[in-house]
């Protein structure tokens, strides 16, 4: 019985310690944005979807689709008000998408419209107005940039 109690005590101690470690990893950053602040960002998003289509014989045909996006950018705040960004510049060092639709033999990778571009973004009434400083920006690309902010 004592041996059983010691085992339970050990398990309880491990669970309590694990909870403490998890709590220690939780943090909140508080701060205000200011003119001249600089940041380098790396963004990775991965998506996997399995589509299941029922067949007449009652079984299912499964099709898998994968997609991922990778971006690396540098951003500088040009203007801030009350700790919030009013105007910023963002330079995308790279931006690419990799996808493999159902039935494709291998994934394909493409450079996105953001790659290598320098953008200026101004916030007005909570909406982003985007201007590309080193290339002509199409309507679809402009919407994609505005949605990124």
Short mmCIF file of C-alpha atoms in Angstrom, two decimals:
data_model
loop_
_atom_site.label_atom_id
_atom_site.label_comp_id
_atom_site.label_asym_id
_atom_site.label_seq_id
_atom_site.Cartn_x
_atom_site.Cartn_y
_atom_site.Cartn_z
CA UNK A 1 0.00 0.00 0.00
CA UNK A 2 2.83 2.38 0.87
CA UNK A 3 4.45 1.58 -2.48
CA UNK A 4 1.19 2.42 -4.29
CA UNK A 5 0.89 5.72 -2.37
CA UNK A 6 4.49 6.64 -3.29
CA UNK A 7 3.71 5.99 -6.97
CA UNK A 8 0.60 8.20 -6.81
CA UNK A 9 2.55 10.93 -5.02
CA UNK A 10 5.21 10.84 -7.76
CA UNK A 11 2.58 11.12 -10.50
CA UNK A 12 0.89 14.01 -8.66
CA UNK A 13 4.23 15.82 -8.27
CA UNK A 14 4.98 15.45 -12.00
CA UNK A 15 1.54 16.77 -12.94
CA UNK A 16 1.90 19.74 -10.59
CA UNK A 17 5.38 20.54 -11.91
CA UNK A 18 4.18 20.28 -15.51
CA UNK A 19 1.38 22.74 -14.69
CA UNK A 20 3.91 25.15 -13.20
CA UNK A 21 6.11 24.93 -16.30
CA UNK A 22 3.15 25.64 -18.58
CA UNK A 23 2.17 28.62 -16.43
CA UNK A 24 5.72 29.98 -16.62
CA UNK A 25 5.65 29.91 -20.42
CA UNK A 26 2.61 32.20 -20.56
CA UNK A 27 3.43 35.89 -20.83
CA UNK A 28 1.95 39.10 -22.14
CA UNK A 29 3.85 41.87 -23.84
CA UNK A 30 2.71 45.39 -23.13
CA UNK A 31 4.19 48.33 -24.91
CA UNK A 32 3.51 51.19 -27.22
CA UNK A 33 4.64 51.57 -30.80
CA UNK A 34 6.83 54.60 -31.51
CA UNK A 35 8.32 56.29 -34.55
CA UNK A 36 11.60 54.62 -35.54
CA UNK A 37 10.73 51.22 -34.03
CA UNK A 38 12.00 48.41 -36.27
CA UNK A 39 11.04 44.78 -36.45
CA UNK A 40 11.97 41.75 -38.49
CA UNK A 41 9.17 39.25 -38.90
CA UNK A 42 8.99 35.67 -40.08
CA UNK A 43 5.60 34.21 -40.79
CA UNK A 44 4.81 30.60 -41.62
CA UNK A 45 1.35 29.20 -42.14
CA UNK A 46 0.62 25.57 -42.95
CA UNK A 47 -2.73 24.16 -44.00
CA UNK A 48 -3.79 20.58 -44.62
CA UNK A 49 -7.27 19.51 -45.68
CA UNK A 50 -8.68 16.07 -46.36
CA UNK A 51 -11.84 15.96 -48.44
CA UNK A 52 -13.96 12.85 -48.04
CA UNK A 53 -16.48 12.10 -50.79
CA UNK A 54 -19.01 9.30 -50.22
CA UNK A 55 -19.25 6.78 -53.06
CA UNK A 56 -22.38 4.89 -54.18
CA UNK A 57 -21.11 1.66 -52.62
CA UNK A 58 -21.01 3.29 -49.15
CA UNK A 59 -17.26 3.73 -48.91
CA UNK A 60 -15.50 7.09 -49.13
CA UNK A 61 -12.88 8.51 -51.46
CA UNK A 62 -10.41 10.71 -49.55
CA UNK A 63 -8.41 13.48 -51.23
CA UNK A 64 -5.69 15.43 -49.45
CA UNK A 65 -4.71 19.03 -50.17
CA UNK A 66 -1.80 20.90 -48.54
CA UNK A 67 -0.70 24.52 -48.65
CA UNK A 68 1.91 26.62 -46.87
CA UNK A 69 3.05 30.23 -46.95
CA UNK A 70 6.43 31.58 -45.80
CA UNK A 71 7.31 35.26 -45.46
CA UNK A 72 10.20 37.24 -44.06
CA UNK A 73 9.96 41.02 -43.79
CA UNK A 74 11.45 44.06 -42.11
CA UNK A 75 9.20 46.84 -40.88
CA UNK A 76 9.86 50.36 -39.65
CA UNK A 77 7.31 52.64 -38.01
CA UNK A 78 7.29 56.04 -39.71
CA UNK A 79 4.56 57.60 -37.59
CA UNK A 80 2.71 56.62 -34.41
CA UNK A 81 -0.04 58.26 -32.37
CA UNK A 82 -1.07 57.25 -28.84
CA UNK A 83 1.14 54.17 -29.09
CA UNK A 84 -0.54 52.89 -32.26
CA UNK A 85 0.93 52.68 -35.76
CA UNK A 86 -0.27 55.38 -38.13
CA UNK A 87 2.25 54.83 -40.95
CA UNK A 88 4.86 52.14 -41.55
CA UNK A 89 7.13 50.76 -44.25
CA UNK A 90 7.46 47.04 -44.82
CA UNK A 91 10.02 45.32 -47.07
CA UNK A 92 9.37 41.67 -47.93
CA UNK A 93 12.69 39.82 -48.25
CA UNK A 94 10.83 36.76 -49.45
CA UNK A 95 7.28 35.52 -49.75
CA UNK A 96 6.33 32.18 -51.26
CA UNK A 97 3.46 29.73 -51.33
CA UNK A 98 3.72 25.97 -51.70
CA UNK A 99 0.65 23.92 -52.53
CA UNK A 100 -0.34 20.44 -53.58
CA UNK A 101 -3.95 20.17 -54.74
CA UNK A 102 -5.78 16.82 -54.73
CA UNK A 103 -4.36 14.49 -57.36
CA UNK A 104 -1.18 16.51 -57.98
CA UNK A 105 1.92 14.28 -58.06
CA UNK A 106 4.11 16.78 -56.17
CA UNK A 107 3.84 20.18 -54.47
CA UNK A 108 4.61 23.34 -56.43
CA UNK A 109 6.16 26.51 -55.03
CA UNK A 110 5.52 30.03 -56.33
CA UNK A 111 6.77 33.45 -55.34
CA UNK A 112 3.91 35.70 -54.21
CA UNK A 113 3.19 39.30 -55.18
CA UNK A 114 4.76 40.47 -51.88
CA UNK A 115 8.25 39.11 -52.65
CA UNK A 116 10.91 41.84 -52.89
CA UNK A 117 8.41 44.68 -52.56
CA UNK A 118 8.65 47.77 -50.35
CA UNK A 119 5.29 49.01 -49.12
CA UNK A 120 4.14 52.04 -47.21
CA UNK A 121 1.01 51.49 -45.17
CA UNK A 122 -1.02 54.32 -43.63
CA UNK A 123 -3.85 53.59 -41.21
CA UNK A 124 -6.90 55.84 -41.50
CA UNK A 125 -10.04 55.16 -39.44
CA UNK A 126 -8.89 51.58 -38.80
CA UNK A 127 -8.33 50.80 -42.49
CA UNK A 128 -5.01 50.30 -44.22
CA UNK A 129 -4.10 52.34 -47.31
CA UNK A 130 -1.22 50.72 -49.17
CA UNK A 131 1.30 52.18 -51.58
CA UNK A 132 4.05 50.15 -53.23
CA UNK A 133 7.25 52.20 -53.40
CA UNK A 134 9.31 50.02 -55.77
CA UNK A 135 6.78 48.52 -58.22
CA UNK A 136 3.33 48.95 -59.75
CA UNK A 137 0.67 47.36 -57.56
CA UNK A 138 -2.36 45.64 -59.10
CA UNK A 139 -5.81 45.76 -57.46
CA UNK A 140 -5.68 42.11 -56.31
CA UNK A 141 -2.19 42.55 -54.83
CA UNK A 142 -3.28 45.79 -53.12
CA UNK A 143 -6.17 43.98 -51.39
CA UNK A 144 -3.84 41.20 -50.26
CA UNK A 145 -1.47 43.75 -48.68
CA UNK A 146 -4.30 45.70 -47.04
CA UNK A 147 -5.63 42.47 -45.51
CA UNK A 148 -2.16 41.69 -44.13
CA UNK A 149 -2.45 44.78 -41.93
#
